Amino acid sequence: MAETTVAEVMAELAALADPKIRAVNEKHGDDHAVNLTKLRALAKRLKTQQDLARELWQTGDSAARLLALLICRPKAFERAELDAMLRDARAPKVHDWLVNYVVKKSPHAEELRVSWFADPDPVVASAGWALTTDRVAREPGGLDLPGLLDIIDEQMREAPERLQWAMNHCLAQIGIEHAGHRARAIEIGERLEVLKDYPTPPGCTSPFAPIWIGEMVSRQEAS
């Protein structure tokens, strides 16, 4: 399928579209209607095609953009290109996949983390926080963890939803990975009560940071 055209791919995506999937996704702010397992199967058939990925992204269609992120070469994008893509990725799933599947693998990840972290657009800032959370777990050297906790303490309760989720994840990750900051992370979570009442399905871990931290630390200690 090396010579696959955008038109052919868009036709296949249209054939895979399911109104029931779209209805479920719309509850989460997403607008694609394709089962993600089927989308991944299509990506596996297409394999890596950077030019096709760029063309699919330019369609603006969320399903096409998700597919583009699966068949692209993350290291082939320039810093400015990734910045523009992130600012244009308003659907939550597209935003998350762009950050996790592409930006994290890019040589520009750290530069983008720093520039996005303080961006006035809360959706863009949430990407900076997501990349910071990844560093908290993987490569914390050079990060100011007490300073991050200060910002979370001051801003998380009133932050817009997407940014609040990203800050909360960072708070939990600091508490999980860094025992010296665990007590403060838990105290901040308990006092701010962000996501305390979030409905959590049976068998899943609550996103409320004190519970999340306790659960993951217990698993680490048991392993």
mmCIF file with all atom_site columns, C-alpha atoms in Angstrom:
data_model
loop_
_atom_site.group_PDB
_atom_site.id
_atom_site.type_symbol
_atom_site.label_atom_id
_atom_site.label_alt_id
_atom_site.label_comp_id
_atom_site.label_asym_id
_atom_site.label_entity_id
_atom_site.label_seq_id
_atom_site.pdbx_PDB_ins_code
_atom_site.Cartn_x
_atom_site.Cartn_y
_atom_site.Cartn_z
_atom_site.occupancy
_atom_site.B_iso_or_equiv
_atom_site.pdbx_formal_charge
_atom_site.auth_seq_id
_atom_site.auth_comp_id
_atom_site.auth_asym_id
_atom_site.auth_atom_id
_atom_site.pdbx_PDB_model_num
ATOM 1   C CA . MET A 1 1   ? 0.000   0.000  0.000  1.00 0.00 ? 1   MET A CA 1
ATOM 2   C CA . ALA A 1 2   ? 2.984   2.276  -0.532 1.00 0.00 ? 2   ALA A CA 1
ATOM 3   C CA . GLU A 1 3   ? 1.124   4.402  -3.100 1.00 0.00 ? 3   GLU A CA 1
ATOM 4   C CA . THR A 1 4   ? -2.050  4.760  -1.086 1.00 0.00 ? 4   THR A CA 1
ATOM 5   C CA . THR A 1 5   ? -3.763  8.101  -1.674 1.00 0.00 ? 5   THR A CA 1
ATOM 6   C CA . VAL A 1 6   ? -5.487  10.331 0.834  1.00 0.00 ? 6   VAL A CA 1
ATOM 7   C CA . ALA A 1 7   ? -8.769  9.813  -1.001 1.00 0.00 ? 7   ALA A CA 1
ATOM 8   C CA . GLU A 1 8   ? -8.487  6.041  -0.647 1.00 0.00 ? 8   GLU A CA 1
ATOM 9   C CA . VAL A 1 9   ? -7.730  6.294  3.059  1.00 0.00 ? 9   VAL A CA 1
ATOM 10  C CA . MET A 1 10  ? -10.542 8.771  3.695  1.00 0.00 ? 10  MET A CA 1
ATOM 11  C CA . ALA A 1 11  ? -12.963 6.445  1.911  1.00 0.00 ? 11  ALA A CA 1
ATOM 12  C CA . GLU A 1 12  ? -11.863 3.563  4.106  1.00 0.00 ? 12  GLU A CA 1
ATOM 13  C CA . LEU A 1 13  ? -12.221 5.659  7.242  1.00 0.00 ? 13  LEU A CA 1
ATOM 14  C CA . ALA A 1 14  ? -15.703 6.698  6.138  1.00 0.00 ? 14  ALA A CA 1
ATOM 15  C CA . ALA A 1 15  ? -16.630 3.037  5.688  1.00 0.00 ? 15  ALA A CA 1
ATOM 16  C CA . LEU A 1 16  ? -15.403 2.290  9.225  1.00 0.00 ? 16  LEU A CA 1
ATOM 17  C CA . ALA A 1 17  ? -17.351 5.156  10.802 1.00 0.00 ? 17  ALA A CA 1
ATOM 18  C CA . ASP A 1 18  ? -19.927 4.060  13.382 1.00 0.00 ? 18  ASP A CA 1
ATOM 19  C CA . PRO A 1 19  ? -22.529 6.564  14.673 1.00 0.00 ? 19  PRO A CA 1
ATOM 20  C CA . LYS A 1 20  ? -22.652 4.765  18.042 1.00 0.00 ? 20  LYS A CA 1
ATOM 21  C CA . ILE A 1 21  ? -18.907 5.260  18.539 1.00 0.00 ? 21  ILE A CA 1
ATOM 22  C CA . ARG A 1 22  ? -19.250 8.917  17.602 1.00 0.00 ? 22  ARG A CA 1
ATOM 23  C CA . ALA A 1 23  ? -22.035 9.363  20.172 1.00 0.00 ? 23  ALA A CA 1
ATOM 24  C CA . VAL A 1 24  ? -19.852 7.896  22.941 1.00 0.00 ? 24  VAL A CA 1
ATOM 25  C CA . ASN A 1 25  ? -16.812 9.955  21.910 1.00 0.00 ? 25  ASN A CA 1
ATOM 26  C CA . GLU A 1 26  ? -18.787 13.200 21.800 1.00 0.00 ? 26  GLU A CA 1
ATOM 27  C CA . LYS A 1 27  ? -19.387 12.860 25.543 1.00 0.00 ? 27  LYS A CA 1
ATOM 28  C CA . HIS A 1 28  ? -15.620 13.258 25.985 1.00 0.00 ? 28  HIS A CA 1
ATOM 29  C CA . GLY A 1 29  ? -15.254 16.116 23.524 1.00 0.00 ? 29  GLY A CA 1
ATOM 30  C CA . ASP A 1 30  ? -14.035 13.928 20.649 1.00 0.00 ? 30  ASP A CA 1
ATOM 31  C CA . ASP A 1 31  ? -15.649 13.765 17.216 1.00 0.00 ? 31  ASP A CA 1
ATOM 32  C CA . HIS A 1 32  ? -14.219 10.669 15.522 1.00 0.00 ? 32  HIS A CA 1
ATOM 33  C CA . ALA A 1 33  ? -16.442 7.680  14.799 1.00 0.00 ? 33  ALA A CA 1
ATOM 34  C CA . VAL A 1 34  ? -13.918 4.907  14.103 1.00 0.00 ? 34  VAL A CA 1
ATOM 35  C CA . ASN A 1 35  ? -13.186 2.026  16.458 1.00 0.00 ? 35  ASN A CA 1
ATOM 36  C CA . LEU A 1 36  ? -9.575  2.523  17.553 1.00 0.00 ? 36  LEU A CA 1
ATOM 37  C CA . THR A 1 37  ? -8.728  -1.174 17.201 1.00 0.00 ? 37  THR A CA 1
ATOM 38  C CA . LYS A 1 38  ? -9.800  -1.013 13.548 1.00 0.00 ? 38  LYS A CA 1
ATOM 39  C CA . LEU A 1 39  ? -7.885  2.247  13.143 1.00 0.00 ? 39  LEU A CA 1
ATOM 40  C CA . ARG A 1 40  ? -4.722  0.607  14.470 1.00 0.00 ? 40  ARG A CA 1
ATOM 41  C CA . ALA A 1 41  ? -5.238  -2.336 12.105 1.00 0.00 ? 41  ALA A CA 1
ATOM 42  C CA . LEU A 1 42  ? -5.431  0.082  9.184  1.00 0.00 ? 42  LEU A CA 1
ATOM 43  C CA . ALA A 1 43  ? -2.252  1.805  10.384 1.00 0.00 ? 43  ALA A CA 1
ATOM 44  C CA . LYS A 1 44  ? -0.495  -1.564 10.570 1.00 0.00 ? 44  LYS A CA 1
ATOM 45  C CA . ARG A 1 45  ? -1.383  -2.234 6.929  1.00 0.00 ? 45  ARG A CA 1
ATOM 46  C CA . LEU A 1 46  ? -0.273  1.203  5.775  1.00 0.00 ? 46  LEU A CA 1
ATOM 47  C CA . LYS A 1 47  ? 2.981   1.047  7.767  1.00 0.00 ? 47  LYS A CA 1
ATOM 48  C CA . THR A 1 48  ? 5.119   4.182  8.101  1.00 0.00 ? 48  THR A CA 1
ATOM 49  C CA . GLN A 1 49  ? 4.385   6.814  5.435  1.00 0.00 ? 49  GLN A CA 1
ATOM 50  C CA . GLN A 1 50  ? 5.449   10.304 6.459  1.00 0.00 ? 50  GLN A CA 1
ATOM 51  C CA . ASP A 1 51  ? 4.159   12.124 3.379  1.00 0.00 ? 51  ASP A CA 1
ATOM 52  C CA . LEU A 1 52  ? 0.763   10.444 3.645  1.00 0.00 ? 52  LEU A CA 1
ATOM 53  C CA . ALA A 1 53  ? 0.685   11.227 7.363  1.00 0.00 ? 53  ALA A CA 1
ATOM 54  C CA . ARG A 1 54  ? 1.205   14.939 6.663  1.00 0.00 ? 54  ARG A CA 1
ATOM 55  C CA . GLU A 1 55  ? -1.548  14.930 4.038  1.00 0.00 ? 55  GLU A CA 1
ATOM 56  C CA . LEU A 1 56  ? -3.958  13.140 6.355  1.00 0.00 ? 56  LEU A CA 1
ATOM 57  C CA . TRP A 1 57  ? -3.238  15.651 9.105  1.00 0.00 ? 57  TRP A CA 1
ATOM 58  C CA . GLN A 1 58  ? -4.018  18.527 6.739  1.00 0.00 ? 58  GLN A CA 1
ATOM 59  C CA . THR A 1 59  ? -7.555  17.189 6.170  1.00 0.00 ? 59  THR A CA 1
ATOM 60  C CA . GLY A 1 60  ? -8.474  18.338 9.693  1.00 0.00 ? 60  GLY A CA 1
ATOM 61  C CA . ASP A 1 61  ? -10.529 15.161 10.167 1.00 0.00 ? 61  ASP A CA 1
ATOM 62  C CA . SER A 1 62  ? -9.967  13.666 13.621 1.00 0.00 ? 62  SER A CA 1
ATOM 63  C CA . ALA A 1 63  ? -9.942  10.018 12.505 1.00 0.00 ? 63  ALA A CA 1
ATOM 64  C CA . ALA A 1 64  ? -7.510  10.882 9.715  1.00 0.00 ? 64  ALA A CA 1
ATOM 65  C CA . ARG A 1 65  ? -5.314  12.774 12.170 1.00 0.00 ? 65  ARG A CA 1
ATOM 66  C CA . LEU A 1 66  ? -5.266  9.844  14.600 1.00 0.00 ? 66  LEU A CA 1
ATOM 67  C CA . LEU A 1 67  ? -4.235  7.566  11.739 1.00 0.00 ? 67  LEU A CA 1
ATOM 68  C CA . ALA A 1 68  ? -1.570  10.083 10.684 1.00 0.00 ? 68  ALA A CA 1
ATOM 69  C CA . LEU A 1 69  ? -0.056  9.968  14.156 1.00 0.00 ? 69  LEU A CA 1
ATOM 70  C CA . LEU A 1 70  ? 0.209   6.169  13.919 1.00 0.00 ? 70  LEU A CA 1
ATOM 71  C CA . ILE A 1 71  ? 1.946   6.068  10.520 1.00 0.00 ? 71  ILE A CA 1
ATOM 72  C CA . CYS A 1 72  ? 4.233   9.111  10.801 1.00 0.00 ? 72  CYS A CA 1
ATOM 73  C CA . ARG A 1 73  ? 7.933   9.333  11.660 1.00 0.00 ? 73  ARG A CA 1
ATOM 74  C CA . PRO A 1 74  ? 8.015   11.333 14.924 1.00 0.00 ? 74  PRO A CA 1
ATOM 75  C CA . LYS A 1 75  ? 11.611  12.464 14.415 1.00 0.00 ? 75  LYS A CA 1
ATOM 76  C CA . ALA A 1 76  ? 10.849  13.838 10.940 1.00 0.00 ? 76  ALA A CA 1
ATOM 77  C CA . PHE A 1 77  ? 8.827   16.802 12.189 1.00 0.00 ? 77  PHE A CA 1
ATOM 78  C CA . GLU A 1 78  ? 10.431  20.194 12.747 1.00 0.00 ? 78  GLU A CA 1
ATOM 79  C CA . ARG A 1 79  ? 9.894   21.982 16.049 1.00 0.00 ? 79  ARG A CA 1
ATOM 80  C CA . ALA A 1 80  ? 7.696   24.687 14.498 1.00 0.00 ? 80  ALA A CA 1
ATOM 81  C CA . GLU A 1 81  ? 5.634   22.060 12.708 1.00 0.00 ? 81  GLU A CA 1
ATOM 82  C CA . LEU A 1 82  ? 4.905   20.201 15.959 1.00 0.00 ? 82  LEU A CA 1
ATOM 83  C CA . ASP A 1 83  ? 4.037   23.467 17.668 1.00 0.00 ? 83  ASP A CA 1
ATOM 84  C CA . ALA A 1 84  ? 1.538   24.334 14.934 1.00 0.00 ? 84  ALA A CA 1
ATOM 85  C CA . MET A 1 85  ? 0.052   20.830 15.025 1.00 0.00 ? 85  MET A CA 1
ATOM 86  C CA . LEU A 1 86  ? -0.410  20.965 18.787 1.00 0.00 ? 86  LEU A CA 1
ATOM 87  C CA . ARG A 1 87  ? -2.141  24.337 18.625 1.00 0.00 ? 87  ARG A CA 1
ATOM 88  C CA . ASP A 1 88  ? -4.469  22.998 15.939 1.00 0.00 ? 88  ASP A CA 1
ATOM 89  C CA . ALA A 1 89  ? -5.245  19.723 17.761 1.00 0.00 ? 89  ALA A CA 1
ATOM 90  C CA . ARG A 1 90  ? -8.338  20.615 19.766 1.00 0.00 ? 90  ARG A CA 1
ATOM 91  C CA . ALA A 1 91  ? -9.928  17.150 19.991 1.00 0.00 ? 91  ALA A CA 1
ATOM 92  C CA . PRO A 1 92  ? -8.684  15.549 23.247 1.00 0.00 ? 92  PRO A CA 1
ATOM 93  C CA . LYS A 1 93  ? -7.757  12.182 21.696 1.00 0.00 ? 93  LYS A CA 1
ATOM 94  C CA . VAL A 1 94  ? -5.810  13.814 18.851 1.00 0.00 ? 94  VAL A CA 1
ATOM 95  C CA . HIS A 1 95  ? -4.066  16.092 21.354 1.00 0.00 ? 95  HIS A CA 1
ATOM 96  C CA . ASP A 1 96  ? -3.136  13.174 23.632 1.00 0.00 ? 96  ASP A CA 1
ATOM 97  C CA . TRP A 1 97  ? -1.844  10.958 20.821 1.00 0.00 ? 97  TRP A CA 1
ATOM 98  C CA . LEU A 1 98  ? 0.172   13.808 19.336 1.00 0.00 ? 98  LEU A CA 1
ATOM 99  C CA . VAL A 1 99  ? 1.902   14.434 22.669 1.00 0.00 ? 99  VAL A CA 1
ATOM 100 C CA . ASN A 1 100 ? 2.387   10.793 23.651 1.00 0.00 ? 100 ASN A CA 1
ATOM 101 C CA . TYR A 1 101 ? 3.086   9.094  20.312 1.00 0.00 ? 101 TYR A CA 1
ATOM 102 C CA . VAL A 1 102 ? 4.939   11.834 18.463 1.00 0.00 ? 102 VAL A CA 1
ATOM 103 C CA . VAL A 1 103 ? 6.227   14.749 20.559 1.00 0.00 ? 103 VAL A CA 1
ATOM 104 C CA . LYS A 1 104 ? 7.692   12.525 23.293 1.00 0.00 ? 104 LYS A CA 1
ATOM 105 C CA . LYS A 1 105 ? 9.773   10.747 20.623 1.00 0.00 ? 105 LYS A CA 1
ATOM 106 C CA . SER A 1 106 ? 10.895  13.977 18.982 1.00 0.00 ? 106 SER A CA 1
ATOM 107 C CA . PRO A 1 107 ? 14.335  15.539 19.475 1.00 0.00 ? 107 PRO A CA 1
ATOM 108 C CA . HIS A 1 108 ? 12.421  18.782 20.102 1.00 0.00 ? 108 HIS A CA 1
ATOM 109 C CA . ALA A 1 109 ? 10.447  17.405 23.061 1.00 0.00 ? 109 ALA A CA 1
ATOM 110 C CA . GLU A 1 110 ? 12.319  19.291 25.783 1.00 0.00 ? 110 GLU A CA 1
ATOM 111 C CA . GLU A 1 111 ? 12.241  22.636 23.973 1.00 0.00 ? 111 GLU A CA 1
ATOM 112 C CA . LEU A 1 112 ? 8.530   22.228 23.373 1.00 0.00 ? 112 LEU A CA 1
ATOM 113 C CA . ARG A 1 113 ? 7.939   21.178 26.983 1.00 0.00 ? 113 ARG A CA 1
ATOM 114 C CA . VAL A 1 114 ? 9.477   24.403 28.235 1.00 0.00 ? 114 VAL A CA 1
ATOM 115 C CA . SER A 1 115 ? 7.705   26.665 25.739 1.00 0.00 ? 115 SER A CA 1
ATOM 116 C CA . TRP A 1 116 ? 4.292   25.026 26.148 1.00 0.00 ? 116 TRP A CA 1
ATOM 117 C CA . PHE A 1 117 ? 4.458   24.808 29.948 1.00 0.00 ? 117 PHE A CA 1
ATOM 118 C CA . ALA A 1 118 ? 3.869   28.540 30.434 1.00 0.00 ? 118 ALA A CA 1
ATOM 119 C CA . ASP A 1 119 ? 1.672   29.103 27.376 1.00 0.00 ? 119 ASP A CA 1
ATOM 120 C CA . PRO A 1 120 ? -1.393  31.301 27.982 1.00 0.00 ? 120 PRO A CA 1
ATOM 121 C CA . ASP A 1 121 ? -3.590  28.805 26.122 1.00 0.00 ? 121 ASP A CA 1
ATOM 122 C CA . PRO A 1 122 ? -4.548  26.223 28.795 1.00 0.00 ? 122 PRO A CA 1
ATOM 123 C CA . VAL A 1 123 ? -4.835  23.404 26.250 1.00 0.00 ? 123 VAL A CA 1
ATOM 124 C CA . VAL A 1 124 ? -1.322  24.095 24.994 1.00 0.00 ? 124 VAL A CA 1
ATOM 125 C CA . ALA A 1 125 ? -0.085  24.437 28.590 1.00 0.00 ? 125 ALA A CA 1
ATOM 126 C CA . SER A 1 126 ? -1.602  21.044 29.391 1.00 0.00 ? 126 SER A CA 1
ATOM 127 C CA . ALA A 1 127 ? 0.754   19.514 26.806 1.00 0.00 ? 127 ALA A CA 1
ATOM 128 C CA . GLY A 1 128 ? 3.695   21.137 28.576 1.00 0.00 ? 128 GLY A CA 1
ATOM 129 C CA . TRP A 1 129 ? 2.512   19.653 31.848 1.00 0.00 ? 129 TRP A CA 1
ATOM 130 C CA . ALA A 1 130 ? 2.069   16.218 30.237 1.00 0.00 ? 130 ALA A CA 1
ATOM 131 C CA . LEU A 1 131 ? 5.669   16.300 29.008 1.00 0.00 ? 131 LEU A CA 1
ATOM 132 C CA . THR A 1 132 ? 6.791   17.459 32.460 1.00 0.00 ? 132 THR A CA 1
ATOM 133 C CA . THR A 1 133 ? 4.955   14.549 34.073 1.00 0.00 ? 133 THR A CA 1
ATOM 134 C CA . ASP A 1 134 ? 6.804   12.198 31.741 1.00 0.00 ? 134 ASP A CA 1
ATOM 135 C CA . ARG A 1 135 ? 10.107  13.703 32.899 1.00 0.00 ? 135 ARG A CA 1
ATOM 136 C CA . VAL A 1 136 ? 9.078   13.417 36.556 1.00 0.00 ? 136 VAL A CA 1
ATOM 137 C CA . ALA A 1 137 ? 8.881   9.659  36.027 1.00 0.00 ? 137 ALA A CA 1
ATOM 138 C CA . ARG A 1 138 ? 11.698  9.105  33.543 1.00 0.00 ? 138 ARG A CA 1
ATOM 139 C CA . GLU A 1 139 ? 14.274  11.863 33.870 1.00 0.00 ? 139 GLU A CA 1
ATOM 140 C CA . PRO A 1 140 ? 13.651  14.124 36.883 1.00 0.00 ? 140 PRO A CA 1
ATOM 141 C CA . GLY A 1 141 ? 17.169  15.530 37.001 1.00 0.00 ? 141 GLY A CA 1
ATOM 142 C CA . GLY A 1 142 ? 17.051  19.296 36.528 1.00 0.00 ? 142 GLY A CA 1
ATOM 143 C CA . LEU A 1 143 ? 13.359  19.614 37.362 1.00 0.00 ? 143 LEU A CA 1
ATOM 144 C CA . ASP A 1 144 ? 12.349  21.810 40.281 1.00 0.00 ? 144 ASP A CA 1
ATOM 145 C CA . LEU A 1 145 ? 9.920   19.416 41.980 1.00 0.00 ? 145 LEU A CA 1
ATOM 146 C CA . PRO A 1 146 ? 9.162   21.724 44.949 1.00 0.00 ? 146 PRO A CA 1
ATOM 147 C CA . GLY A 1 147 ? 8.526   24.526 42.465 1.00 0.00 ? 147 GLY A CA 1
ATOM 148 C CA . LEU A 1 148 ? 6.123   22.323 40.482 1.00 0.00 ? 148 LEU A CA 1
ATOM 149 C CA . LEU A 1 149 ? 4.256   21.523 43.679 1.00 0.00 ? 149 LEU A CA 1
ATOM 150 C CA . ASP A 1 150 ? 4.062   25.260 44.448 1.00 0.00 ? 150 ASP A CA 1
ATOM 151 C CA . ILE A 1 151 ? 2.445   25.957 41.057 1.00 0.00 ? 151 ILE A CA 1
ATOM 152 C CA . ILE A 1 152 ? 0.033   23.048 41.446 1.00 0.00 ? 152 ILE A CA 1
ATOM 153 C CA . ASP A 1 153 ? -0.897  24.212 44.934 1.00 0.00 ? 153 ASP A CA 1
ATOM 154 C CA . GLU A 1 154 ? -1.582  27.741 43.702 1.00 0.00 ? 154 GLU A CA 1
ATOM 155 C CA . GLN A 1 155 ? -3.260  27.078 40.361 1.00 0.00 ? 155 GLN A CA 1
ATOM 156 C CA . MET A 1 156 ? -4.736  23.585 40.023 1.00 0.00 ? 156 MET A CA 1
ATOM 157 C CA . ARG A 1 157 ? -8.070  24.128 41.773 1.00 0.00 ? 157 ARG A CA 1
ATOM 158 C CA . GLU A 1 158 ? -9.104  26.960 39.426 1.00 0.00 ? 158 GLU A CA 1
ATOM 159 C CA . ALA A 1 159 ? -7.403  25.680 36.265 1.00 0.00 ? 159 ALA A CA 1
ATOM 160 C CA . PRO A 1 160 ? -9.524  24.850 33.174 1.00 0.00 ? 160 PRO A CA 1
ATOM 161 C CA . GLU A 1 161 ? -10.407 21.164 32.918 1.00 0.00 ? 161 GLU A CA 1
ATOM 162 C CA . ARG A 1 162 ? -7.719  19.910 30.499 1.00 0.00 ? 162 ARG A CA 1
ATOM 163 C CA . LEU A 1 163 ? -4.976  21.824 32.318 1.00 0.00 ? 163 LEU A CA 1
ATOM 164 C CA . GLN A 1 164 ? -6.325  20.731 35.695 1.00 0.00 ? 164 GLN A CA 1
ATOM 165 C CA . TRP A 1 165 ? -6.162  17.069 34.661 1.00 0.00 ? 165 TRP A CA 1
ATOM 166 C CA . ALA A 1 166 ? -2.561  17.495 33.481 1.00 0.00 ? 166 ALA A CA 1
ATOM 167 C CA . MET A 1 167 ? -1.523  19.240 36.711 1.00 0.00 ? 167 MET A CA 1
ATOM 168 C CA . ASN A 1 168 ? -3.247  16.558 38.766 1.00 0.00 ? 168 ASN A CA 1
ATOM 169 C CA . HIS A 1 169 ? -1.391  13.828 36.882 1.00 0.00 ? 169 HIS A CA 1
ATOM 170 C CA . CYS A 1 170 ? 1.892   15.598 37.584 1.00 0.00 ? 170 CYS A CA 1
ATOM 171 C CA . LEU A 1 171 ? 0.987   15.915 41.267 1.00 0.00 ? 171 LEU A CA 1
ATOM 172 C CA . ALA A 1 172 ? 0.263   12.197 41.481 1.00 0.00 ? 172 ALA A CA 1
ATOM 173 C CA . GLN A 1 173 ? 3.428   11.280 39.568 1.00 0.00 ? 173 GLN A CA 1
ATOM 174 C CA . ILE A 1 174 ? 5.592   13.332 41.932 1.00 0.00 ? 174 ILE A CA 1
ATOM 175 C CA . GLY A 1 175 ? 3.996   11.576 44.899 1.00 0.00 ? 175 GLY A CA 1
ATOM 176 C CA . ILE A 1 176 ? 4.376   8.147  43.347 1.00 0.00 ? 176 ILE A CA 1
ATOM 177 C CA . GLU A 1 177 ? 7.966   8.463  42.123 1.00 0.00 ? 177 GLU A CA 1
ATOM 178 C CA . HIS A 1 178 ? 9.585   10.697 44.755 1.00 0.00 ? 178 HIS A CA 1
ATOM 179 C CA . ALA A 1 179 ? 9.197   9.587  48.359 1.00 0.00 ? 179 ALA A CA 1
ATOM 180 C CA . GLY A 1 180 ? 10.743  12.793 49.696 1.00 0.00 ? 180 GLY A CA 1
ATOM 181 C CA . HIS A 1 181 ? 7.891   14.828 48.197 1.00 0.00 ? 181 HIS A CA 1
ATOM 182 C CA . ARG A 1 182 ? 5.121   12.267 48.778 1.00 0.00 ? 182 ARG A CA 1
ATOM 183 C CA . ALA A 1 183 ? 3.702   13.704 52.002 1.00 0.00 ? 183 ALA A CA 1
ATOM 184 C CA . ARG A 1 184 ? 3.397   17.188 50.508 1.00 0.00 ? 184 ARG A CA 1
ATOM 185 C CA . ALA A 1 185 ? 1.847   15.857 47.298 1.00 0.00 ? 185 ALA A CA 1
ATOM 186 C CA . ILE A 1 186 ? -0.768  13.962 49.293 1.00 0.00 ? 186 ILE A CA 1
ATOM 187 C CA . GLU A 1 187 ? -1.445  16.987 51.512 1.00 0.00 ? 187 GLU A CA 1
ATOM 188 C CA . ILE A 1 188 ? -1.977  19.229 48.478 1.00 0.00 ? 188 ILE A CA 1
ATOM 189 C CA . GLY A 1 189 ? -4.338  16.698 46.945 1.00 0.00 ? 189 GLY A CA 1
ATOM 190 C CA . GLU A 1 190 ? -6.335  16.298 50.141 1.00 0.00 ? 190 GLU A CA 1
ATOM 191 C CA . ARG A 1 191 ? -6.658  20.046 50.661 1.00 0.00 ? 191 ARG A CA 1
ATOM 192 C CA . LEU A 1 192 ? -7.574  20.977 47.080 1.00 0.00 ? 192 LEU A CA 1
ATOM 193 C CA . GLU A 1 193 ? -9.912  17.965 46.648 1.00 0.00 ? 193 GLU A CA 1
ATOM 194 C CA . VAL A 1 194 ? -9.545  18.090 42.852 1.00 0.00 ? 194 VAL A CA 1
ATOM 195 C CA . LEU A 1 195 ? -11.285 15.049 41.276 1.00 0.00 ? 195 LEU A CA 1
ATOM 196 C CA . LYS A 1 196 ? -12.124 13.726 44.749 1.00 0.00 ? 196 LYS A CA 1
ATOM 197 C CA . ASP A 1 197 ? -15.639 12.770 43.640 1.00 0.00 ? 197 ASP A CA 1
ATOM 198 C CA . TYR A 1 198 ? -14.760 11.697 40.109 1.00 0.00 ? 198 TYR A CA 1
ATOM 199 C CA . PRO A 1 199 ? -16.785 8.558  39.222 1.00 0.00 ? 199 PRO A CA 1
ATOM 200 C CA . THR A 1 200 ? -14.377 5.650  38.981 1.00 0.00 ? 200 THR A CA 1
ATOM 201 C CA . PRO A 1 201 ? -15.441 2.286  37.486 1.00 0.00 ? 201 PRO A CA 1
ATOM 202 C CA . PRO A 1 202 ? -14.848 -0.870 39.577 1.00 0.00 ? 202 PRO A CA 1
ATOM 203 C CA . GLY A 1 203 ? -11.300 -2.155 39.210 1.00 0.00 ? 203 GLY A CA 1
ATOM 204 C CA . CYS A 1 204 ? -9.935  1.244  38.143 1.00 0.00 ? 204 CYS A CA 1
ATOM 205 C CA . THR A 1 205 ? -7.794  3.608  40.210 1.00 0.00 ? 205 THR A CA 1
ATOM 206 C CA . SER A 1 206 ? -9.337  6.919  41.209 1.00 0.00 ? 206 SER A CA 1
ATOM 207 C CA . PRO A 1 207 ? -7.717  10.018 39.659 1.00 0.00 ? 207 PRO A CA 1
ATOM 208 C CA . PHE A 1 208 ? -7.935  11.727 43.082 1.00 0.00 ? 208 PHE A CA 1
ATOM 209 C CA . ALA A 1 209 ? -4.225  12.184 43.774 1.00 0.00 ? 209 ALA A CA 1
ATOM 210 C CA . PRO A 1 210 ? -4.042  10.890 47.391 1.00 0.00 ? 210 PRO A CA 1
ATOM 211 C CA . ILE A 1 211 ? -5.825  7.655  46.428 1.00 0.00 ? 211 ILE A CA 1
ATOM 212 C CA . TRP A 1 212 ? -3.861  7.344  43.168 1.00 0.00 ? 212 TRP A CA 1
ATOM 213 C CA . ILE A 1 213 ? -0.528  7.819  44.965 1.00 0.00 ? 213 ILE A CA 1
ATOM 214 C CA . GLY A 1 214 ? -1.420  5.350  47.719 1.00 0.00 ? 214 GLY A CA 1
ATOM 215 C CA . GLU A 1 215 ? -2.559  2.700  45.269 1.00 0.00 ? 215 GLU A CA 1
ATOM 216 C CA . MET A 1 216 ? 0.523   2.903  43.033 1.00 0.00 ? 216 MET A CA 1
ATOM 217 C CA . VAL A 1 217 ? 2.977   3.015  45.950 1.00 0.00 ? 217 VAL A CA 1
ATOM 218 C CA . SER A 1 218 ? 1.308   -0.057 47.453 1.00 0.00 ? 218 SER A CA 1
ATOM 219 C CA . ARG A 1 219 ? 1.698   -1.883 44.134 1.00 0.00 ? 219 ARG A CA 1
ATOM 220 C CA . GLN A 1 220 ? 5.390   -0.914 43.975 1.00 0.00 ? 220 GLN A CA 1
ATOM 221 C CA . GLU A 1 221 ? 5.971   -2.142 47.499 1.00 0.00 ? 221 GLU A CA 1
ATOM 222 C CA . ALA A 1 222 ? 4.173   -5.410 46.804 1.00 0.00 ? 222 ALA A CA 1
ATOM 223 C CA . SER A 1 223 ? 6.139   -6.172 43.636 1.00 0.00 ? 223 SER A CA 1
#
